[in-house]
Amino acid sequence: MDADVVIIGSGMGGATLAAALAPTGRRILILERGEHLRPSAKDRDVAAIFRDGAFRPNEVWLDGSDRLFNPGNYYNVGGNSKFYGAALIRYRDADFGPVAHLGGTTPGWPIGYPELEADYQTAEALYQVRGNAADDPTEPHHSGSYPLPPVPDEPDMADLRKRLSQAGLNPSSIPLGVDLSAWLSGGQTTWDAYPNTGRGKLDAETSGLAMALRHDNVTLRAGCPVETINVDQTGRVSGVRLSQGETIASPLIVVAAGAVQTAALLLRSANEKYPAGIANRSDQVGRNFMNHNCSAVLALHPFRKNRSVYQKTLMLNDFYLATNDRAPLGNVQMLGKITGEILAAHSGLPHWLAKQVAARSFDFYAMSEDLPNPESRVSLCNGQIKLDWRRSNWAAHTRLVKTLKSKLRQAGFPVVVSRPFDRRTPSHQCGTARMGDDPAQCVVDSHCRSHDHRNLFIVDASVLPTSAAVNPALTIAALALRAGRHIAATELAD
Ligand SMILES: Cc1cc2nc3c(=O)[nH]c(=O)nc-3n(C[C@H](O)[C@H](O)[C@H](O)COP(=O)(O)OP(=O)(O)OC[C@H]3O[C@@H](n4cnc5c(N)ncnc54)[C@H](O)[C@@H]3O)c2cc1C
């Protein structure tokens, strides 16, 4: 055997799992499709990133109408977390049960929040999350405190926080995996959607993978796309074949390629015995694709400037949980600061006007839950990835945006405009290999083990049964730690 465990993908799921398994001393091989992101002149170049798409992959997928598009899905060591906004937020307690939304009722998880709490705590320690658990009334029970205090508000954000409180809202600090001084030493920009080529963001590479690679028994091979997973006659997975043709044998395989690519890999691995793809007896692989419903909401006062550099320090969960007279609407958090260049590239406004607007705007990110729907799916069309995302629960999102706009006017911003995020960026993709107890309905069990192949695990965003309305990375990391403990105890114990 070439390795005791092969992990496919070094993003949030794969890297965190590697950190969890490293102390077992077993030979762990991480196969990553992409290369290391190296420092470059484009790292903080707004025009290169947001206008020219300098870091976007050279790849196209089909959409639901069979039109080609270039997805904002990143392939490099550390996966999408290299570009993330580093908001590391726990799902709320209620998110694990069935929840009645305007667009339908979610299925609920096979585990409750208490079963994941300790892993959330460990994940927050690994990713050095800065936050304050007492800040937000919707924050679920924490058995310990955040490792570090929140990232401080800039002066104009402190003023915004006061205005929001005066308007009757409960602004709280976003839990963040950011080392502020390290980030700002690389340039005076925000971090959201910028590549992390230094140590400013605590991401899958700088935290999970770095921890794993301290152990001699862990090896990373970058630039190694896995083409298929091999299954033997008994139904056990036996190894992987790389795009370059090489075969690697291993008694334990973990897929952590991200929700779209994990589904594509499982489907592509179809053979005579498993014509619909492996791990797919339930026919759920690729289905239930979710990606939050999101809008940018810009609030301005013509005579007040927003001089913030990074801005992304506060969030609102006032509309998150159901109340007696209202269904859940979602989370609101600050975007990284929008600049004139970003606004001009995305709105078509002339540059001079975009600059004036961006100098005054406070930029919010309104995010509502997308519900699982088997028809919302990733499939392969002659080997080409097709992403037919069927948005759901849109009424909740429009209500969230409307409610937020009215509150922002109340908080002293006469001009409030909004725009939905475009569909080509599946930043919060999840659900395509969902977790659940019933093998007829779900792909993996509550420890991320395939119902069909006992030595195959899936440890990334694909297993999330619901998208909630908070950013997914911390939950992916917590699930990876839980899966890691289970794998160590059941598969790697002497
Ligand atoms: C701009 C942006 C901002 C975001 N902000 C936040 C945020 O603030 N908070 C948050 O929680 N989340 C955020 N996210 C989402 C977060 O980054 C993802 O949820 C998370 O990284 C998903 O982890 P994953 O392990 O499922 O997949 P990924 O991180 O995508 O990792 C998958 C890895 O597998 C590799 N891979 C794919 N196919 C193969 C193959 N065939 N063979 C080998 N390797 C393969 C990929 O190259 C990649 O490295 C953001 C995402 C983006 C793009």
Coordinates of C-alpha atoms and ligand atoms in Angstrom, one line a residue:
M1 CA 0.0 0.0 0.0
D2 CA 1.3 3.5 -0.8
A3 CA -0.4 5.2 2.2
D4 CA -2.5 4.2 5.2
V5 CA -4.9 7.0 4.4
V6 CA -5.3 9.1 1.2
I7 CA -7.1 12.5 1.6
I8 CA -8.3 14.0 -1.7
G9 CA -8.2 17.8 -1.3
S10 CA -6.5 20.2 1.1
G11 CA -9.3 22.6 1.8
M12 CA -11.1 23.2 5.0
G13 CA -12.3 19.6 5.3
G14 CA -9.2 17.8 4.1
A15 CA -6.6 19.9 5.9
T16 CA -8.5 19.8 9.2
L17 CA -9.0 16.1 9.0
A18 CA -5.2 15.7 8.3
A19 CA -4.5 17.7 11.4
A20 CA -6.8 15.4 13.4
L21 CA -5.3 12.2 12.0
A22 CA -1.6 13.2 12.0
P23 CA -1.0 12.2 15.7
T24 CA -2.0 8.6 14.9
G25 CA 1.4 8.2 13.2
R26 CA -0.1 6.5 10.2
R27 CA 1.1 7.4 6.7
I28 CA -1.3 10.1 5.5
L29 CA -1.0 11.3 1.9
I30 CA -2.9 14.4 0.8
L31 CA -3.5 14.7 -2.9
E32 CA -4.2 18.3 -3.9
R33 CA -5.2 19.3 -7.5
G34 CA -3.8 22.8 -7.2
E35 CA -0.5 24.3 -6.4
H36 CA 0.7 26.5 -3.5
L37 CA -0.4 30.2 -3.9
R38 CA 2.9 32.1 -3.9
P39 CA 3.2 35.8 -3.1
S40 CA 2.7 38.0 -6.2
A41 CA 2.2 41.6 -7.2
K42 CA -1.5 40.8 -7.8
D43 CA -2.3 39.7 -4.2
R44 CA -3.6 43.2 -3.2
D45 CA -4.3 44.5 -6.7
V46 CA -8.0 45.3 -6.7
A47 CA -8.3 45.6 -10.4
A48 CA -6.4 42.4 -11.1
I49 CA -8.6 40.5 -8.6
F50 CA -12.1 42.0 -9.1
R51 CA -12.0 43.3 -12.7
D52 CA -9.6 40.9 -14.4
G53 CA -10.4 37.7 -12.3
A54 CA -6.6 37.1 -12.0
F55 CA -7.1 34.2 -9.6
R56 CA -10.2 32.6 -11.1
P57 CA -9.6 29.1 -12.4
N58 CA -9.3 28.4 -16.1
E59 CA -12.4 26.2 -16.1
V60 CA -16.0 26.3 -17.3
W61 CA -19.1 24.5 -16.1
L62 CA -22.6 24.3 -17.6
D63 CA -25.5 26.0 -15.9
G64 CA -29.0 24.7 -15.7
S65 CA -29.7 26.0 -19.2
D66 CA -26.6 24.4 -20.6
R67 CA -24.8 27.7 -20.9
L68 CA -21.1 27.7 -20.1
F69 CA -19.8 29.9 -17.3
N70 CA -16.5 30.4 -15.4
P71 CA -17.1 29.5 -11.7
G72 CA -15.5 31.3 -8.8
N73 CA -14.2 28.1 -7.4
Y74 CA -10.6 28.0 -6.4
Y75 CA -8.1 25.2 -6.8
N76 CA -4.9 25.6 -4.7
V77 CA -3.4 24.3 -1.6
G78 CA -5.8 25.3 1.2
G79 CA -8.8 25.3 -1.3
N80 CA -11.4 28.1 -1.2
S81 CA -10.3 29.1 2.3
K82 CA -7.3 30.9 0.8
F83 CA -9.8 33.5 -0.5
Y84 CA -12.3 33.4 2.3
G85 CA -13.7 36.2 4.5
A86 CA -12.5 34.1 7.5
A87 CA -15.9 34.5 9.3
L88 CA -15.9 31.4 11.4
I89 CA -19.4 31.1 12.8
R90 CA -21.1 28.2 14.5
Y91 CA -24.4 27.0 13.2
R92 CA -27.1 27.9 15.8
D93 CA -28.7 25.3 18.0
A94 CA -31.9 25.4 16.1
D95 CA -30.2 24.8 12.7
F96 CA -29.7 21.1 13.6
G97 CA -33.4 20.4 13.9
P98 CA -36.1 20.7 11.3
V99 CA -36.8 24.4 10.8
A100 CA -40.0 25.8 9.1
H101 CA -38.9 28.4 6.6
L102 CA -41.0 30.5 4.2
G103 CA -39.8 28.2 1.4
G104 CA -40.3 24.9 3.2
T105 CA -39.1 22.9 6.2
T106 CA -35.5 21.6 6.5
P107 CA -34.9 17.9 7.2
G108 CA -32.8 18.3 10.4
W109 CA -29.5 16.7 11.1
P110 CA -28.7 13.2 12.4
I111 CA -26.8 14.8 15.2
G112 CA -27.7 17.8 17.4
Y113 CA -25.6 20.8 18.3
P114 CA -24.5 19.3 21.7
E115 CA -22.8 16.4 19.8
L116 CA -20.7 18.9 17.8
E117 CA -20.0 21.5 20.5
A118 CA -16.7 20.1 21.6
D119 CA -15.5 19.9 18.0
Y120 CA -16.5 23.5 17.4
Q121 CA -14.4 24.4 20.4
T122 CA -11.4 22.5 19.1
A123 CA -11.9 24.0 15.6
E124 CA -11.9 27.5 17.1
A125 CA -8.7 26.8 18.9
L126 CA -7.0 25.4 15.7
Y127 CA -8.1 28.4 13.6
Q128 CA -7.4 30.9 16.4
V129 CA -10.8 32.5 16.1
R130 CA -11.2 35.9 17.6
G131 CA -14.7 36.6 19.0
N132 CA -16.9 37.1 22.1
A133 CA -19.4 34.4 22.8
A134 CA -21.4 36.7 25.1
D135 CA -22.0 39.2 22.3
D136 CA -24.8 37.8 20.3
P137 CA -28.1 36.6 21.7
T138 CA -28.3 33.8 19.1
E139 CA -24.9 32.4 19.9
P140 CA -25.3 28.7 21.0
H141 CA -23.7 27.4 24.2
H142 CA -19.9 27.5 24.3
S143 CA -18.1 25.2 26.7
G144 CA -15.1 27.6 26.6
S145 CA -14.4 31.1 25.4
Y146 CA -12.9 32.1 22.0
P147 CA -9.1 31.9 22.0
L148 CA -8.7 35.6 21.3
P149 CA -10.8 38.8 21.7
P150 CA -12.6 40.1 18.6
V151 CA -10.9 42.0 15.8
P152 CA -11.4 45.7 16.7
D153 CA -13.9 47.9 14.9
E154 CA -12.4 50.8 12.9
P155 CA -13.7 54.2 14.1
D156 CA -16.4 54.5 11.4
M157 CA -17.5 50.9 12.2
A158 CA -17.7 51.8 15.9
D159 CA -20.0 54.6 14.9
L160 CA -22.0 52.3 12.8
R161 CA -22.3 49.8 15.7
K162 CA -23.7 52.6 17.8
R163 CA -26.2 53.7 15.2
L164 CA -27.4 50.1 14.7
S165 CA -27.9 49.7 18.4
Q166 CA -29.9 52.9 18.6
A167 CA -32.1 51.6 15.8
G168 CA -33.0 48.7 18.1
L169 CA -30.7 46.0 16.6
N170 CA -28.1 43.8 18.3
P171 CA -24.8 44.2 16.4
S172 CA -22.2 41.6 17.5
S173 CA -18.6 41.0 16.5
I174 CA -18.1 38.4 13.7
P175 CA -15.9 35.6 14.9
L176 CA -12.9 35.8 12.6
G177 CA -9.8 33.8 11.8
V178 CA -7.7 36.8 11.0
D179 CA -4.3 38.0 12.4
L180 CA -5.0 41.7 11.8
S181 CA -1.5 43.1 12.0
A182 CA -0.1 40.3 9.9
W183 CA -2.8 40.9 7.3
L184 CA -2.3 44.7 7.1
S185 CA 1.4 44.4 6.9
G186 CA 0.9 42.9 3.4
G187 CA -1.2 46.0 2.3
Q188 CA -4.0 48.3 3.4
T189 CA -7.0 46.2 2.1
T190 CA -9.6 44.0 3.6
W191 CA -9.1 40.2 3.5
D192 CA -12.5 39.0 2.1
A193 CA -12.0 37.6 -1.4
Y194 CA -8.3 38.4 -1.4
P195 CA -5.7 35.6 -1.6
N196 CA -3.8 34.8 1.5
T197 CA -0.2 34.4 0.6
G198 CA 1.2 35.3 4.0
R199 CA 0.0 34.6 7.5
G200 CA -2.8 37.1 7.8
K201 CA -5.6 34.7 7.5
L202 CA -5.9 31.5 9.6
D203 CA -7.0 29.3 6.7
A204 CA -6.9 25.6 5.8
E205 CA -3.2 25.9 4.7
T206 CA -1.8 28.2 7.4
S207 CA -3.7 26.4 10.2
G208 CA -5.0 22.8 9.6
L209 CA -2.4 21.8 7.0
A210 CA 0.5 23.5 8.8
M211 CA -0.4 21.6 12.0
A212 CA -0.6 18.3 10.1
L213 CA 2.7 18.8 8.2
R214 CA 4.6 19.1 11.5
H215 CA 4.3 15.3 11.6
D216 CA 6.7 13.3 9.4
N217 CA 4.0 10.8 8.6
V218 CA 2.0 13.4 6.7
T219 CA 2.8 14.1 3.0
L220 CA 1.3 16.7 0.7
R221 CA 1.4 16.2 -3.1
A222 CA 0.3 19.4 -4.8
G223 CA -0.6 19.5 -8.5
C224 CA -2.2 16.0 -8.3
P225 CA -5.8 16.0 -9.6
V226 CA -7.5 12.7 -8.7
E227 CA -9.4 11.4 -11.8
T228 CA -11.2 8.4 -10.3
I229 CA -11.5 6.3 -7.2
N230 CA -11.1 2.5 -7.6
V231 CA -13.5 0.0 -6.0
D232 CA -12.7 -3.7 -5.7
Q233 CA -15.1 -6.7 -6.2
T234 CA -16.1 -6.7 -2.6
G235 CA -17.2 -3.0 -2.6
R236 CA -14.2 -1.7 -0.8
V237 CA -12.4 1.3 -2.3
S238 CA -8.8 0.3 -3.1
G239 CA -7.0 3.4 -4.4
V240 CA -7.2 6.3 -6.7
R241 CA -6.1 7.1 -10.2
L242 CA -4.5 10.5 -10.9
S243 CA -5.1 12.5 -14.0
Q244 CA -1.5 11.9 -14.9
G245 CA -2.3 8.1 -15.0
E246 CA -0.5 7.0 -11.8
T247 CA -2.4 4.7 -9.4
I248 CA -2.1 5.0 -5.6
A249 CA -3.3 2.2 -3.4
S250 CA -4.7 2.8 0.1
P251 CA -7.0 0.9 2.5
L252 CA -8.8 4.2 3.5
I253 CA -9.8 7.0 1.2
V254 CA -11.3 10.3 2.2
V255 CA -12.8 12.6 -0.4
A256 CA -12.6 16.3 0.5
A257 CA -12.6 18.0 -2.9
G258 CA -15.4 20.6 -2.2
A259 CA -19.1 20.1 -2.7
V260 CA -19.1 20.3 -6.5
Q261 CA -15.9 18.5 -7.2
T262 CA -16.5 15.7 -4.7
A263 CA -19.8 15.0 -6.4
A264 CA -18.2 15.1 -9.8
L265 CA -15.4 12.7 -8.6
L266 CA -17.9 10.2 -7.2
L267 CA -20.0 10.3 -10.3
R268 CA -16.9 10.1 -12.6
S269 CA -15.8 6.9 -10.7
A270 CA -18.8 4.9 -12.1
N271 CA -17.9 1.4 -13.3
E272 CA -19.8 -1.7 -14.3
K273 CA -20.8 -2.6 -10.8
Y274 CA -21.7 1.1 -9.9
P275 CA -23.0 2.6 -13.1
A276 CA -24.5 5.6 -11.3
G277 CA -21.2 6.5 -9.6
I278 CA -19.8 5.2 -6.3
A279 CA -21.3 5.9 -2.9
N280 CA -24.5 6.5 -4.8
R281 CA -26.9 3.7 -4.0
S282 CA -29.2 6.5 -2.6
D283 CA -29.0 8.4 -5.9
Q284 CA -28.3 11.5 -3.8
V285 CA -24.7 12.2 -5.0
G286 CA -24.7 15.6 -6.6
R287 CA -28.3 16.3 -5.5
N288 CA -29.4 18.8 -2.8
F289 CA -26.9 21.4 -4.0
M290 CA -27.2 24.5 -1.8
N291 CA -25.5 27.9 -1.9
H292 CA -26.8 30.7 0.2
N293 CA -29.1 33.4 -1.2
C294 CA -27.0 36.5 -0.8
S295 CA -27.2 40.2 -1.6
A296 CA -24.9 43.2 -1.2
V297 CA -26.7 46.0 0.6
L298 CA -25.0 49.4 0.5
A299 CA -26.0 52.1 3.0
L300 CA -24.9 55.7 2.5
H301 CA -25.3 59.2 3.9
P302 CA -24.1 61.8 1.4
F303 CA -22.2 63.8 4.0
R304 CA -20.7 60.9 6.0
K305 CA -17.6 59.0 4.8
N306 CA -16.7 55.5 5.6
R307 CA -12.9 55.5 5.9
S308 CA -12.7 51.9 7.0
V309 CA -10.0 49.7 5.4
Y310 CA -11.2 46.2 6.3
Q311 CA -14.8 46.9 7.6
K312 CA -15.7 43.2 8.2
T313 CA -16.1 43.2 12.0
L314 CA -19.8 43.2 12.8
M315 CA -22.9 41.1 12.1
L316 CA -26.6 41.1 12.9
N317 CA -28.6 38.0 13.8
D318 CA -31.8 39.9 14.8
F319 CA -33.7 38.2 12.0
Y320 CA -32.0 34.8 12.2
L321 CA -34.3 32.7 14.4
A322 CA -38.0 32.1 14.0
T323 CA -40.2 34.2 16.3
N324 CA -44.0 33.9 17.0
D325 CA -44.9 36.1 14.1
R326 CA -41.9 35.6 11.7
A327 CA -40.1 32.8 9.9
P328 CA -36.3 32.8 10.0
L329 CA -34.8 35.3 7.5
G330 CA -31.1 35.0 7.8
N331 CA -27.8 36.6 8.9
V332 CA -26.4 40.0 8.0
Q333 CA -22.6 40.7 8.2
M334 CA -20.3 43.3 6.8
L335 CA -18.6 42.6 3.5
G336 CA -14.9 43.4 3.2
K337 CA -14.7 47.1 2.3
I338 CA -15.9 47.7 -1.3
T339 CA -13.7 50.1 -3.2
G340 CA -14.5 52.3 -6.3
E341 CA -12.7 49.8 -8.5
I342 CA -14.8 46.8 -7.2
L343 CA -18.0 48.8 -7.5
A344 CA -17.3 50.0 -11.0
A345 CA -16.4 46.4 -12.1
H346 CA -19.6 45.0 -10.7
S347 CA -22.2 47.8 -11.3
G348 CA -21.2 49.4 -14.5
L349 CA -21.1 52.8 -12.8
P350 CA -18.5 55.2 -14.2
H351 CA -15.4 55.0 -12.1
W352 CA -15.6 58.6 -10.7
L353 CA -19.1 57.9 -9.4
A354 CA -18.3 54.5 -8.1
K355 CA -15.4 56.0 -6.2
Q356 CA -17.7 58.6 -4.6
V357 CA -20.2 56.0 -3.6
A358 CA -17.6 53.6 -2.2
A359 CA -16.0 56.4 -0.1
R360 CA -19.4 56.7 1.7
S361 CA -21.0 53.3 1.6
F362 CA -21.2 50.8 4.5
D363 CA -21.3 47.5 2.7
F364 CA -23.5 44.7 4.1
Y365 CA -23.8 41.0 3.1
A366 CA -27.4 39.7 3.6
M367 CA -27.5 35.9 3.6
S368 CA -30.5 33.6 3.8
E369 CA -30.8 29.8 4.0
D370 CA -31.1 27.8 0.8
L371 CA -33.1 24.6 1.3
P372 CA -32.2 21.1 0.1
N373 CA -34.0 20.1 -3.2
P374 CA -33.0 16.9 -5.0
E375 CA -33.5 18.7 -8.4
S376 CA -30.8 21.3 -7.5
R377 CA -27.8 19.3 -8.5
V378 CA -24.4 18.7 -9.9
S379 CA -24.2 16.2 -12.7
L380 CA -21.8 15.2 -15.5
C381 CA -22.7 15.9 -19.2
N382 CA -20.2 14.0 -21.3
G383 CA -17.7 14.5 -18.6
Q384 CA -18.4 18.2 -18.2
I385 CA -19.6 19.5 -14.9
K386 CA -23.2 20.8 -15.0
L387 CA -24.4 22.8 -12.0
D388 CA -28.2 23.3 -12.1
W389 CA -28.7 25.3 -8.9
R390 CA -32.4 25.8 -8.1
R391 CA -32.6 28.6 -5.6
S392 CA -35.1 28.1 -2.8
N393 CA -36.6 30.2 0.0
W394 CA -36.1 33.4 -2.0
A395 CA -39.1 35.0 -0.3
A396 CA -37.2 34.9 3.0
H397 CA -34.3 36.6 1.3
T398 CA -36.3 39.4 -0.2
R399 CA -37.9 39.9 3.2
L400 CA -34.5 40.0 4.9
V401 CA -33.2 42.6 2.4
K402 CA -36.4 44.7 2.8
T403 CA -36.2 44.6 6.6
L404 CA -32.5 45.4 6.6
K405 CA -33.0 48.4 4.3
S406 CA -35.7 49.8 6.5
K407 CA -33.6 49.4 9.7
L408 CA -30.6 51.1 7.9
R409 CA -32.7 54.1 7.0
Q410 CA -33.8 54.2 10.6
A411 CA -30.1 54.1 11.6
G412 CA -29.4 57.3 9.6
F413 CA -28.7 56.2 6.1
P414 CA -31.1 57.9 3.6
V415 CA -29.8 56.0 0.6
V416 CA -29.8 52.2 0.7
V417 CA -29.4 50.0 -2.4
S418 CA -29.1 46.3 -2.9
R419 CA -28.1 43.8 -5.5
P420 CA -28.2 40.0 -5.4
F421 CA -24.9 38.2 -5.8
D422 CA -24.5 36.6 -9.1
R423 CA -25.0 32.8 -9.5
R424 CA -21.5 32.1 -10.9
T425 CA -19.8 32.1 -7.5
P426 CA -20.7 29.0 -5.5
S427 CA -18.8 30.3 -2.5
H428 CA -21.0 28.5 0.1
Q429 CA -21.6 25.3 -1.9
C430 CA -22.8 22.3 0.1
G431 CA -25.2 19.4 0.3
T432 CA -24.2 17.2 -2.6
A433 CA -23.3 14.1 -0.5
R434 CA -25.6 14.6 2.4
M435 CA -25.3 13.1 5.9
G436 CA -28.1 11.1 7.4
D437 CA -28.9 7.8 9.1
D438 CA -31.0 6.3 6.2
P439 CA -28.8 4.8 3.5
A440 CA -31.7 5.0 1.1
Q441 CA -31.8 8.8 1.4
C442 CA -28.3 9.8 2.3
V443 CA -24.7 9.3 1.2
V444 CA -22.8 9.3 4.5
D445 CA -23.6 8.5 8.1
S446 CA -23.1 11.0 10.9
H447 CA -19.4 10.3 11.1
C448 CA -19.0 11.0 7.3
R449 CA -18.6 7.4 6.4
S450 CA -20.1 6.3 3.1
H451 CA -23.2 4.1 3.6
D452 CA -22.0 2.0 0.6
H453 CA -18.3 1.6 1.1
R454 CA -17.1 1.2 4.6
N455 CA -13.5 2.4 3.9
L456 CA -14.6 5.6 2.1
F457 CA -15.3 8.9 3.9
I458 CA -16.4 12.2 2.6
V459 CA -15.3 15.2 4.7
D460 CA -16.1 18.5 3.2
A461 CA -19.0 20.8 2.5
S462 CA -20.8 18.2 0.6
V463 CA -22.0 16.4 3.7
L464 CA -23.9 19.3 5.2
P465 CA -27.6 18.3 5.3
T466 CA -28.7 22.0 5.5
S467 CA -26.9 25.3 4.7
A468 CA -28.3 27.3 7.7
A469 CA -27.6 31.0 7.1
V470 CA -24.1 31.3 8.4
N471 CA -20.8 30.8 6.6
P472 CA -19.9 27.1 6.4
A473 CA -16.2 26.7 7.1
L474 CA -16.2 26.3 10.9
T475 CA -18.9 23.7 10.7
I476 CA -16.9 21.8 8.0
A477 CA -13.9 21.9 10.3
A478 CA -15.8 20.7 13.3
L479 CA -17.3 17.8 11.3
A480 CA -13.8 16.9 10.1
L481 CA -12.5 16.8 13.7
R482 CA -15.4 14.6 14.6
A483 CA -14.8 12.3 11.6
G484 CA -11.1 12.2 12.5
R485 CA -11.7 10.9 16.0
H486 CA -14.0 8.3 14.6
I487 CA -11.6 7.2 11.9
A488 CA -8.7 7.0 14.4
A489 CA -10.8 4.9 16.8
T490 CA -12.3 2.5 14.3
E491 CA -10.0 2.3 11.3
L492 CA -6.5 3.2 12.6
A493 CA -6.5 1.8 16.1
D494 CA -3.8 -1.0 16.6
Ligands
LIG1 C1 -14.5 34.5 -1.8 C2 -14.9 33.5 -0.7 C3 -15.2 34.0 0.5 C4 -15.6 33.0 1.5 N1 -15.8 33.5 2.8 C5 -16.1 32.6 3.8 C6 -16.2 33.0 5.1 O1 -16.0 34.2 5.5 N2 -16.5 32.1 6.1 C7 -16.7 30.8 5.7 O2 -17.1 30.0 6.6 N3 -16.7 30.4 4.5 C8 -16.3 31.2 3.5 N4 -16.2 30.8 2.2 C9 -16.5 29.4 1.9 C10 -15.4 28.5 2.4 O3 -14.1 28.9 1.8 C11 -15.7 27.1 2.0 O4 -17.0 26.7 2.6 C12 -14.7 26.0 2.4 O5 -13.4 26.4 2.0 C13 -15.1 24.7 1.8 O6 -14.2 23.7 2.3 P1 -14.2 22.3 1.5 O7 -13.2 21.5 2.3 O8 -15.5 21.8 1.4 O9 -13.7 22.6 0.1 P2 -12.5 23.5 -0.6 O10 -12.0 24.5 0.4 O11 -13.0 24.0 -1.9 O12 -11.3 22.4 -0.8 C14 -11.4 21.4 -1.7 C15 -10.0 21.2 -2.2 O13 -10.0 20.0 -3.1 C16 -9.2 20.2 -4.2 N5 -9.6 19.4 -5.3 C17 -10.8 19.5 -6.0 N6 -10.9 18.5 -6.8 C18 -9.8 17.7 -6.7 C19 -9.4 16.5 -7.3 N7 -10.1 15.9 -8.2 N8 -8.2 15.9 -6.9 C20 -7.5 16.5 -5.9 N9 -7.8 17.7 -5.3 C21 -9.0 18.2 -5.7 C22 -9.3 21.7 -4.5 O14 -8.3 22.2 -5.2 C23 -9.4 22.3 -3.1 O15 -8.1 22.6 -2.6 C24 -15.8 31.7 1.2 C25 -15.5 31.2 -0.1 C26 -15.1 32.1 -1.1 C27 -14.8 31.6 -2.4

